[in-house]
Coordinates of C-alpha atoms in Angstrom, one line a residue:
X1 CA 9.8 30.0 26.7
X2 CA 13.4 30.4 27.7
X3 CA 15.8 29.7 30.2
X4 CA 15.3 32.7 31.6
X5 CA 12.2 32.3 32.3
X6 CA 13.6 29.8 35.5
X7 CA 11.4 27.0 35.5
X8 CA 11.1 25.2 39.0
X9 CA 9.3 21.4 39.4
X10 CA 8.9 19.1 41.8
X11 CA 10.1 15.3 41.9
X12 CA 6.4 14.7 42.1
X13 CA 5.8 17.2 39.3
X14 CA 8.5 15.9 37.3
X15 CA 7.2 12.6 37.3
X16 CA 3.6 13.3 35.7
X17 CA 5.5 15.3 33.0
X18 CA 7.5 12.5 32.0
X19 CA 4.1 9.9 32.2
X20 CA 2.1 12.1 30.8
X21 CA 4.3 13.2 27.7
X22 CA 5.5 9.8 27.2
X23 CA 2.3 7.5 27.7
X24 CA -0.6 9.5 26.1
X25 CA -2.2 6.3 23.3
X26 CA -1.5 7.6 20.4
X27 CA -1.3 5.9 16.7
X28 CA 2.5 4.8 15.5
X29 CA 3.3 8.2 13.3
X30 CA 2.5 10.6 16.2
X31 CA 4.4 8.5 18.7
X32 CA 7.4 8.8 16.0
X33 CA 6.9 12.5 15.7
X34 CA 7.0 12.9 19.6
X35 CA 9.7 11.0 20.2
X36 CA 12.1 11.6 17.2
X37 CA 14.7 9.4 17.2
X38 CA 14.5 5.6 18.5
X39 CA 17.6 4.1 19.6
X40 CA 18.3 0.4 17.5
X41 CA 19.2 -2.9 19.1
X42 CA 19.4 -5.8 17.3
X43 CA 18.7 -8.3 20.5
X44 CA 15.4 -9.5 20.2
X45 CA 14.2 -11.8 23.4
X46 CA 10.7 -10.2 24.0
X47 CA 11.0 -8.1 20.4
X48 CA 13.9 -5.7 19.1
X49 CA 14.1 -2.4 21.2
X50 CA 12.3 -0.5 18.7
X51 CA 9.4 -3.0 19.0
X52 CA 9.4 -2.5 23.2
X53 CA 9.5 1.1 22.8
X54 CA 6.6 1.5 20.0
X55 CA 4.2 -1.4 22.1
X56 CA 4.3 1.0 25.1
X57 CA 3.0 3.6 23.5
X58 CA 1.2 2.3 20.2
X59 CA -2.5 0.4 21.3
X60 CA -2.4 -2.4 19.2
X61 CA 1.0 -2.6 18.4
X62 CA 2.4 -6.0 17.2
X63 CA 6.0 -7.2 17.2
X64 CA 7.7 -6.4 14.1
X65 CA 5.4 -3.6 12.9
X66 CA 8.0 -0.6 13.0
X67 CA 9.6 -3.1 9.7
X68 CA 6.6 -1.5 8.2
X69 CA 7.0 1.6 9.1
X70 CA 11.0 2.1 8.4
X71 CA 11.3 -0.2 4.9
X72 CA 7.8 -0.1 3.7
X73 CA 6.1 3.5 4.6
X74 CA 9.5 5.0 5.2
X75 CA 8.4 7.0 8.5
X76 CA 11.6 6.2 10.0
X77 CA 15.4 5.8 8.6
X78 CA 18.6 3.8 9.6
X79 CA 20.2 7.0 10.7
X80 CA 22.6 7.9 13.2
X81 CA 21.5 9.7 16.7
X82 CA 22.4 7.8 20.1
X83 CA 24.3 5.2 18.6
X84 CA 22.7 3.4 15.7
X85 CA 19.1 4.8 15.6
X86 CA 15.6 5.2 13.7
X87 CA 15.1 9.1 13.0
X88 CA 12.6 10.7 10.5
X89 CA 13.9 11.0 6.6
X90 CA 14.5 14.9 6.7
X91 CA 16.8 14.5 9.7
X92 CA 19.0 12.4 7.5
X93 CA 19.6 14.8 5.1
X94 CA 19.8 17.6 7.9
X95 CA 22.7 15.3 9.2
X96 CA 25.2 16.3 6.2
X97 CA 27.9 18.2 8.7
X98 CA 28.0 14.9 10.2
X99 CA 28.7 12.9 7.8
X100 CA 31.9 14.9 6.9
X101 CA 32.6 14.6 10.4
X102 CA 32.3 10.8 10.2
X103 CA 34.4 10.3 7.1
X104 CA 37.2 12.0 8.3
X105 CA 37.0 9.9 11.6
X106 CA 37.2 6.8 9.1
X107 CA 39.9 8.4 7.0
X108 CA 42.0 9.0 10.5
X109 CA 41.2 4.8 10.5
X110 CA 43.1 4.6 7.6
X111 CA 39.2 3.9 5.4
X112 CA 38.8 7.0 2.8
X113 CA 35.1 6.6 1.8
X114 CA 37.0 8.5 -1.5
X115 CA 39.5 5.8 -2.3
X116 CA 38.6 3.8 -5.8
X117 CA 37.8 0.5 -3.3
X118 CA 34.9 3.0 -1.7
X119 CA 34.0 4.2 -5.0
X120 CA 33.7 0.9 -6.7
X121 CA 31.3 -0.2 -4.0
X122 CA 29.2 2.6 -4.4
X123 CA 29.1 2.0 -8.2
X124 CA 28.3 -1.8 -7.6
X125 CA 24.9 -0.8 -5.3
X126 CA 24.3 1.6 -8.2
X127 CA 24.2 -0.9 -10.6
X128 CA 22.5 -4.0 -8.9
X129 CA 20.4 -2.1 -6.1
X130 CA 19.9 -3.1 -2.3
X131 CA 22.2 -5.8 -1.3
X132 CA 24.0 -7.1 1.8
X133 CA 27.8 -6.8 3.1
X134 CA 27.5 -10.5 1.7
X135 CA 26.8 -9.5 -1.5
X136 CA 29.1 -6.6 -1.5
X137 CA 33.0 -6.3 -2.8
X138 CA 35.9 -8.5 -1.6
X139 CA 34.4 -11.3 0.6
X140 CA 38.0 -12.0 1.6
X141 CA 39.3 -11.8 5.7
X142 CA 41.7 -9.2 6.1
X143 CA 44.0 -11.1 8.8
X144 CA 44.5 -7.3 10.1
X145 CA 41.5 -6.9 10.8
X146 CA 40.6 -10.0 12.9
X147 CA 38.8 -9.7 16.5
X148 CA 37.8 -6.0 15.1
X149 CA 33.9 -5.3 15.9
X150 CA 33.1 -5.2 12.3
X151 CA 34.2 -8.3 11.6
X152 CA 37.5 -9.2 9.6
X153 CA 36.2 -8.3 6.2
X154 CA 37.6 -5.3 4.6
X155 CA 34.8 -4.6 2.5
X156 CA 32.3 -4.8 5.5
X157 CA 34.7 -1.3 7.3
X158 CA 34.3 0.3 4.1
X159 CA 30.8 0.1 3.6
X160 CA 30.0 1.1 7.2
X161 CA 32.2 3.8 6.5
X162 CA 30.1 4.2 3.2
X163 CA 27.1 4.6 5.3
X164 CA 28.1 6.4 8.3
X165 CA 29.6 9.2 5.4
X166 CA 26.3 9.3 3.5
X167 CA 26.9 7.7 0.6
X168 CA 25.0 4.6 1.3
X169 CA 21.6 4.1 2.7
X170 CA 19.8 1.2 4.6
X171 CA 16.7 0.1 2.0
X172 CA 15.7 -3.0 4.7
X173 CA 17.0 -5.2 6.8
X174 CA 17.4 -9.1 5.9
X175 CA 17.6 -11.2 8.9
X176 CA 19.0 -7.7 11.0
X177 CA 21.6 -7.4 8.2
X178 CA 21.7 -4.1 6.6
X179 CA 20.8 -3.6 2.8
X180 CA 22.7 -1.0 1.2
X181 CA 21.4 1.6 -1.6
X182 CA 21.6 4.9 -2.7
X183 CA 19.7 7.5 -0.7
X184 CA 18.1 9.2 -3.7
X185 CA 16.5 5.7 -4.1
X186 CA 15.5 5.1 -0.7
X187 CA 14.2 8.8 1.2
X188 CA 10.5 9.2 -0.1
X189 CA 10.1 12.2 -2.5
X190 CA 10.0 15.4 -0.5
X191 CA 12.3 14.1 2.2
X192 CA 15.7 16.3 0.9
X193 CA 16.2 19.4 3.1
X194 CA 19.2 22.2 2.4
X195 CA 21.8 20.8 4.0
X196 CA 22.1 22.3 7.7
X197 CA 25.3 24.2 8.9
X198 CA 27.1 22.8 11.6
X199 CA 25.2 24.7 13.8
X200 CA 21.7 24.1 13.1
X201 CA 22.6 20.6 12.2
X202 CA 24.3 19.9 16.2
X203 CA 21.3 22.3 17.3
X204 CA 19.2 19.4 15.4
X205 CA 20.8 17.1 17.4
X206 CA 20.8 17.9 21.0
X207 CA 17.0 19.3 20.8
X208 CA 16.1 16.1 19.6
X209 CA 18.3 14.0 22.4
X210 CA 16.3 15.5 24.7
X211 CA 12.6 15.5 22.7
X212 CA 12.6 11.7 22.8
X213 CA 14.1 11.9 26.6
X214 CA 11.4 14.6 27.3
X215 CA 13.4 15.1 30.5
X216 CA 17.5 15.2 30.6
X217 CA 19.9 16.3 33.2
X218 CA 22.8 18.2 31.0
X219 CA 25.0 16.5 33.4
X220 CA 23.9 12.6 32.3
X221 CA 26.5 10.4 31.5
X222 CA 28.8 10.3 28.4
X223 CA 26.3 6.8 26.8
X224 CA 23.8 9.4 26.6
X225 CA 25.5 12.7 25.5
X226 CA 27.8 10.5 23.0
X227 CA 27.9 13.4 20.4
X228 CA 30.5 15.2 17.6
X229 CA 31.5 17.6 19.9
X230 CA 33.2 18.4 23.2
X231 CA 31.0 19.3 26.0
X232 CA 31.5 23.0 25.9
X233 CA 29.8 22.8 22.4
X234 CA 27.2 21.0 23.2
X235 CA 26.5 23.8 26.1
X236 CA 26.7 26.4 23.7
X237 CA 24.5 25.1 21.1
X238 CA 21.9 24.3 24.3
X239 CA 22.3 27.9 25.0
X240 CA 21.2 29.0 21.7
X241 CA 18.6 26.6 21.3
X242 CA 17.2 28.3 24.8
X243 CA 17.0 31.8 22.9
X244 CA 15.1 30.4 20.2
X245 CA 12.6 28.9 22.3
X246 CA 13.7 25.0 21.5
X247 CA 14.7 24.1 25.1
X248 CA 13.9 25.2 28.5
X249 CA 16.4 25.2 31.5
X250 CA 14.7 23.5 34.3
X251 CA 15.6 23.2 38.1
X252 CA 14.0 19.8 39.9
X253 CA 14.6 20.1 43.8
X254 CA 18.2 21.5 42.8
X255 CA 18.8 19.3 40.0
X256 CA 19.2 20.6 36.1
X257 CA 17.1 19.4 33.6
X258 CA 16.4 20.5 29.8
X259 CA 13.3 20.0 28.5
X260 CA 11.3 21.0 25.2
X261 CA 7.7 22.9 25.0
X262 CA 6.2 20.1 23.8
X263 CA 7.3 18.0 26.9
X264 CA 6.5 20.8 29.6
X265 CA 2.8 21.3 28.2
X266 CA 2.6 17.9 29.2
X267 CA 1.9 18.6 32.4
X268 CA -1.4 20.6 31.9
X269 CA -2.9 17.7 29.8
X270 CA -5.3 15.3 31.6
X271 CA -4.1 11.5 31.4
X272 CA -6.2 10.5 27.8
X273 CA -7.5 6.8 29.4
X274 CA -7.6 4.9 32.0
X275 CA -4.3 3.3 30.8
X276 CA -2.3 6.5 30.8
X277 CA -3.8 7.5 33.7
X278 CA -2.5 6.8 37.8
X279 CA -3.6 3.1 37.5
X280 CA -2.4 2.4 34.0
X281 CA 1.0 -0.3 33.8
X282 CA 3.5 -0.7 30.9
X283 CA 6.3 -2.6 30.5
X284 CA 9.6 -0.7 28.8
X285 CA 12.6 -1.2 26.7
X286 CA 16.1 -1.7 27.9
X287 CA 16.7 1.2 25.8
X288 CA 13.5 3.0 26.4
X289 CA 14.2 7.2 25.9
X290 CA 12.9 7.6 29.1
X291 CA 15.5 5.7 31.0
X292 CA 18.2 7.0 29.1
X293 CA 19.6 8.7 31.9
X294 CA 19.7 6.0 35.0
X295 CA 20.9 8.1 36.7
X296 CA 18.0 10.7 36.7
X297 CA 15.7 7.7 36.8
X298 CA 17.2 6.8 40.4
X299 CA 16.8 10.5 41.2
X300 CA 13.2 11.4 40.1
X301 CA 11.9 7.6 40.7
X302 CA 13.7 5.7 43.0
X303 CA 14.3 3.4 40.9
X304 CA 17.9 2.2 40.1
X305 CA 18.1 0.0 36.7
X306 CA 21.3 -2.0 35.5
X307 CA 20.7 -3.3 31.9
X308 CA 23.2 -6.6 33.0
X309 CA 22.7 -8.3 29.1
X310 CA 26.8 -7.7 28.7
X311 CA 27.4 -8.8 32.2
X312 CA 28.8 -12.3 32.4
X313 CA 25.6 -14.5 33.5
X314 CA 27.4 -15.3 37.2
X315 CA 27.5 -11.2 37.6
X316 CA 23.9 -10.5 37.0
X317 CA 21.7 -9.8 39.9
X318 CA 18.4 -9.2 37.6
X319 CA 18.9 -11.0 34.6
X320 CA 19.9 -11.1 31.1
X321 CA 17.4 -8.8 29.1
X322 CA 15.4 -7.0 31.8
X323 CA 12.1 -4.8 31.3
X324 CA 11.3 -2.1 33.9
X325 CA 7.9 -2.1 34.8
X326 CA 6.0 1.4 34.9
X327 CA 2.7 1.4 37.2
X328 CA 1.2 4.9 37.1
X329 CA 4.4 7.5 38.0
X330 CA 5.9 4.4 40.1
X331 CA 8.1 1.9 38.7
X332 CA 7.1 -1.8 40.7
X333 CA 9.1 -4.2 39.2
X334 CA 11.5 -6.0 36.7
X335 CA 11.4 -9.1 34.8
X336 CA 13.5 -10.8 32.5
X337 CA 11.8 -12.9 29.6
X338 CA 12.4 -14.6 26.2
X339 CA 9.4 -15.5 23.7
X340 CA 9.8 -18.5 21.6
X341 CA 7.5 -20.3 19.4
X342 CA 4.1 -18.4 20.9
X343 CA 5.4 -19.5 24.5
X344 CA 6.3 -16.5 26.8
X345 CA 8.7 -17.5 29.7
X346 CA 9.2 -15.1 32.2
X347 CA 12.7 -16.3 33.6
X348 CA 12.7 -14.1 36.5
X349 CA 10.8 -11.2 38.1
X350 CA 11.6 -8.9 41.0
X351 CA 9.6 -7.0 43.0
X352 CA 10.8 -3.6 44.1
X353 CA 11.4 -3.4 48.0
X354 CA 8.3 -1.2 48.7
X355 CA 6.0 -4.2 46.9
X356 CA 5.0 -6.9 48.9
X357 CA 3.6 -9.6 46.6
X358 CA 1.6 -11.1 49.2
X359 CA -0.4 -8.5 49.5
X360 CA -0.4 -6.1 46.3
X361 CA -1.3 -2.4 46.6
X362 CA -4.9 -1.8 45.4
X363 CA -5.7 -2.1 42.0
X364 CA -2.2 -3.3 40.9
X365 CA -3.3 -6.4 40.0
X366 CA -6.2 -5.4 37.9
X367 CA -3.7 -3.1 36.1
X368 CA -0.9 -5.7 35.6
X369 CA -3.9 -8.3 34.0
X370 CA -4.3 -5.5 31.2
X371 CA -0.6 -4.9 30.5
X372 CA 0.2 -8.7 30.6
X373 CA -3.1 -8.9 28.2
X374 CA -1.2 -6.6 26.0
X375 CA 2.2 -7.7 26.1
X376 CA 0.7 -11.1 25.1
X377 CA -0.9 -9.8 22.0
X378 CA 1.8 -7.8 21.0
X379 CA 4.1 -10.8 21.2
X380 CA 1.6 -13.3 19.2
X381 CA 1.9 -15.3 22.4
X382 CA -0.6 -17.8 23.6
X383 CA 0.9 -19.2 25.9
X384 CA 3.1 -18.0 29.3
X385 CA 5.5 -19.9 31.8
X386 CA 6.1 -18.1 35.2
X387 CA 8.8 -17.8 38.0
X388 CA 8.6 -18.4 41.3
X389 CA 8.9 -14.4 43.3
X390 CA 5.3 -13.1 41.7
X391 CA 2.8 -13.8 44.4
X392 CA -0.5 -15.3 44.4
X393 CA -2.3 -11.9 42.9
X394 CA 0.2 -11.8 40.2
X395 CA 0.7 -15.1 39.3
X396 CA -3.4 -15.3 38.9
X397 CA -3.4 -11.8 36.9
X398 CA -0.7 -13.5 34.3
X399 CA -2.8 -17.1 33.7
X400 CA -6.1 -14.7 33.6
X401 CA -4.3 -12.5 30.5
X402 CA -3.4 -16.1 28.8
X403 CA -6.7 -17.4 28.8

């Protein structure tokens, strides 16, 4: 399929494709083939983002279990995609054009991933094996480097250099800290590719921005385009990735949108239960690949989310670390909520303006008993606290899933 091809959907349309290709069940390796990259945040209220992102698609998911799957199986990698990110092992090594890219960046910084300092780090992970920025070279403050977002250590700029350049590797994590090795010793056997041109690699790069979007308007906003390369590049490389069948051009009621086989075949599959189907209900990451774009949320959905969690608390409308919630190819609602100590507290929730919670629309209910079911177990919570806002149907649904 190729742009020329002109593909035409409807908001309606465009909506089942994105439910459909997002939401089939599936089992944790197939949802990270699907989705190919998985954006990292380290804030963990209800579960880090990878956790939210993997429990909405993974039955039986439980918090923590993508640890497994990273430092353990290796089906994922510390890598570099939208921001710090989770990508399979051969895309790391098919990432070599950016990590020149990155070192120079660095060396423009005044950090040459070359210099003996660099090299001496290197040699130290070589010798003692994974092991922390705390464990790592001068432990020293660099006055210069105060207030600086990698903190004031010298040492701590040079190995993210380190590992932005591809010299270093995340092994684990201990307590969200990175611990740095070699990559030989941490890719699985089999994982090396031939390194990618610049091409390929950027091709690489945007196909698989939009695979885990599975819809993305070309025009979204620079947070999700953040890549090496003007925007004339990036157009380019789409171009070619058209001709070789990787994208497809789409037009939704005068909008553009790429997309990938994969995610237009989508379409023609039937729902696979009765939880990916019009009545199922999930509740998604912050960081979620298919609200990447807001903006093309708002368009296709109606629905208009503000992730407020670097908003000073008197600015926030919604909350601190707020989940969308997904009902069928409708969003409904938004809550914010911590988990501590098997106790889940929903600290706020908000309707949409079309949901009246005194009189839910049929089946809703039902549908948010199973989700909050599900959301329990995933959390390892046995217990839940709830705001005022949720209506008599809703509050019942939620002490019915604790039971």
């Amino acid at each position: 399929m190729t742009a020329q091809q002109g593909f035409t959907l409807t908001r309606a349309d465009a909506r089942r494709l994105l439910v459909r290709y997002h939401f089939p069940p599936a089992p944790l390796a197939t949802v990270i083939r699907r989705l190919g990259t998985i954006q990292f945040d380290p804030l963990a209220p209800v579960g880090t983002n990878p956790d939210l992102v993997l429990q909405a698609r993974v039955p039986g998911y439980r918090r923590g279990d993508w640890l497994q799957a990273a430092y353990a199986r290796r089906l994922l990698v510390d890598g570099w995609d939208k921001q710090a990110s989770l990508i399979q092992p051969g895309e790391w090594w098919a990432q070599a054009p950016f990590h020149r890219w990155f070192a120079r960046r660095w060396r423009q910084r005044g950090v040459d991933v070359a210099a003996p300092e660099a090299r001496a780090l290197v040699e130290q992970v070589a010798r003692q094996g994974p092991a922390t920025s705390l464990e790592l070279g001068d432990q020293r403050a660099d006055p210069a480097l105060r207030g600086s977002w990698y903190g004031p250590k010298r040492s701590r700029h040079l190995l993210k250099a380190l590992w932005d350049a591809g010299h270093l590797m995340t092994h684990h994590r201990v307590g969200g800290r990175h611990a740095y090795d070699l990559p030989e010793r941490v890719l699985p056997p089999g994982a090396r590719e031939a390194d990618a041109t610049p091409d390929d690699a950027l091709q690489r790069l945007v196909v698989r921005r939009v695979q885990a979007a599975g819809l993305l308007r070309p025009s979204a906003d620079a947070a999700v385009w953040l890549l090496p390369c003007p925007r004339a590049e990036r157009d380019r490389i789409a171009a070619r990735a058209m001709a070789r069948g990787e994208l497809i051009d789409l037009d939704v009621e005068g909008t553009r949108y790429w997309t990938t086989p994969a995610a237009l075949a989508a379409l023609d599959a039937a729902p696979a239960s009765a939880s990916a189907g019009p009545g199922g209900m999930r509740f998604l990451a912050p960081l979620d690949p298919l609200i990447w774009d807001r903006g093309g949320v708002a368009r296709l959905f109606g629905f208009d989310y503000v992730w407020e969690v670097y908003k000073p608390q008197a600015q926030r409308r919604w909350g601190y670390y707020v989940l969308p919630v997904l009902w069928g190819e409708r969003f409904v609602a938004r809550f914010d909520a911590r988990c501590q100590q098997g106790t889940l507290s929903l600290l706020a929730w908000h309707w949409e303006a079309d949901i009246h919670p005194a009189r839910l629309p049929e089946g809703l209910a039902e549908a948010l008993q199973r989700a909050a079911g599900e959301f329990l177990d995933y959390l390892g919570a046995t217990r839940v606290v709830l705001p005022r806002g949720l209506g008599r149907e809703a509050r019942r649904a939620w002490q019915r899933a604790a039971r």
